[in-house]
Amino acid sequence: MTTYVQAGVSGVMIGGLYAVMALGLASLGLYGVISYSAKQRTREIGVRVALGASERDVMGLILGQGLAVALAGIGLGLAGAVAMSRVVSAFLVGVSATAPITFAGVPALLLAVAIVASFVPARRASRVDPVDALRDG
């Protein structure tokens, strides 16, 4: 009996480690996409700042872009999770496949990770000097 419990605990630990690694890779991927997109839009951001856009406006623009990508992914993921819940329910013991805490907690965590991953590129974009952005363009 002890062997089965130890195997179950180590399986859960490995699954948790994979989940943390997947979350880290997803946040790095989102950071890379948003950072690249903000870098490609340096001239546009420079023009916006030159015409009077504040740092807050530019940050809102870049954060909004990151959140749009994240919300689209969360929506597709939730749709896929609901569609696959019957298949997965055969493998779950003592837990509902449609547990409300899971369907609310995981998207909230992913949204928080998306905000953090989008913040650095947004902050960098908000500090663009319009003269340098238009000259380097």
C-alpha positions in Angstrom: 0.0 0.0 0.0 2.8 2.4 0.9 4.4 1.8 -2.5 1.2 2.8 -4.3 0.9 6.0 -2.3 4.5 7.0 -2.9 4.1 6.3 -6.6 0.9 8.5 -6.6 2.7 11.3 -4.8 5.7 11.3 -7.1 3.3 11.2 -10.1 1.5 14.3 -8.8 4.8 16.0 -8.2 6.0 15.3 -11.7 2.6 16.5 -13.1 2.9 19.7 -11.1 6.4 20.3 -12.3 5.3 19.8 -15.9 2.4 22.3 -15.3 4.8 24.9 -13.9 7.2 24.4 -16.8 4.3 24.8 -19.3 3.1 28.0 -17.6 6.6 29.4 -17.7 7.0 28.5 -21.4 3.6 30.0 -22.2 4.5 33.3 -20.4 7.9 33.4 -22.2 6.2 32.9 -25.5 3.6 35.6 -24.8 6.4 37.9 -23.7 8.3 37.3 -26.9 5.3 37.9 -29.1 4.3 41.1 -27.4 7.9 42.3 -27.2 8.5 41.7 -30.9 5.2 43.3 -31.9 6.0 46.4 -29.8 9.4 46.6 -31.3 7.9 46.4 -34.8 5.6 49.3 -33.9 8.3 51.6 -32.6 7.7 54.2 -35.4 4.0 54.2 -34.8 4.5 54.6 -31.1 7.0 57.4 -31.7 4.4 59.2 -33.8 1.8 58.7 -31.2 4.1 60.1 -28.5 5.1 63.0 -30.7 1.4 63.8 -31.3 0.8 63.9 -27.5 0.1 60.3 -26.4 1.0 59.8 -22.7 2.9 56.9 -21.3 -0.3 55.6 -19.9 -1.9 55.6 -23.4 1.0 53.7 -24.9 1.1 51.2 -22.0 -2.7 50.7 -22.5 -2.2 50.0 -26.2 0.5 47.3 -25.7 -1.2 45.8 -22.6 -4.5 45.7 -24.5 -2.8 43.8 -27.3 -1.3 41.3 -24.9 -4.6 40.8 -23.2 -6.4 40.3 -26.5 -4.1 37.5 -27.3 -4.4 36.0 -23.8 -8.2 36.3 -23.8 -8.5 34.6 -27.2 -6.3 31.7 -25.9 -8.3 31.4 -22.7 -11.6 31.4 -24.6 -10.3 28.6 -27.0 -8.9 26.7 -24.0 -12.1 26.9 -22.1 -14.1 25.7 -25.1 -11.7 22.8 -25.6 -11.8 21.9 -21.8 -15.6 21.9 -21.9 -15.6 19.7 -25.0 -13.1 17.3 -23.6 -14.6 17.1 -20.1 -16.5 13.9 -20.8 -13.4 12.1 -22.0 -11.3 13.3 -19.1 -14.0 12.4 -16.5 -13.3 8.7 -17.0 -9.8 9.3 -15.7 -10.7 11.4 -12.6 -11.5 9.9 -9.3 -13.2 12.0 -6.6 -13.0 15.2 -8.7 -15.6 16.5 -11.1 -14.3 17.2 -14.7 -16.2 20.5 -14.6 -15.1 21.7 -11.2 -16.0 25.4 -11.0 -12.7 26.2 -9.2 -10.7 24.8 -12.1 -12.8 26.6 -14.7 -12.4 29.9 -12.8 -9.0 29.6 -11.2 -6.9 28.5 -14.2 -8.1 31.3 -16.5 -7.6 33.8 -13.8 -4.0 32.6 -13.2 -3.3 32.6 -17.0 -4.7 36.1 -17.2 -2.5 37.3 -14.4 0.5 35.7 -16.1 -0.4 37.4 -19.4 -0.6 40.8 -17.6 2.8 40.3 -16.1 4.3 39.1 -19.4 2.9 42.1 -21.3 3.9 44.6 -18.7 7.7 44.7 -19.5 7.2 45.3 -23.3 4.5 47.9 -22.5 6.7 49.7 -20.1 9.6 49.7 -22.6 7.3 51.0 -25.4 5.9 53.7 -23.2 9.4 55.2 -22.7 10.2 55.5 -26.5 11.8 58.8 -27.4 9.9 60.0 -30.5 12.9 61.6 -32.0 15.0 58.4 -31.8 12.0 56.3 -33.0 11.4 58.4 -36.1 15.1 58.7 -36.9 15.9 55.0 -36.5 12.7 53.8 -38.2 
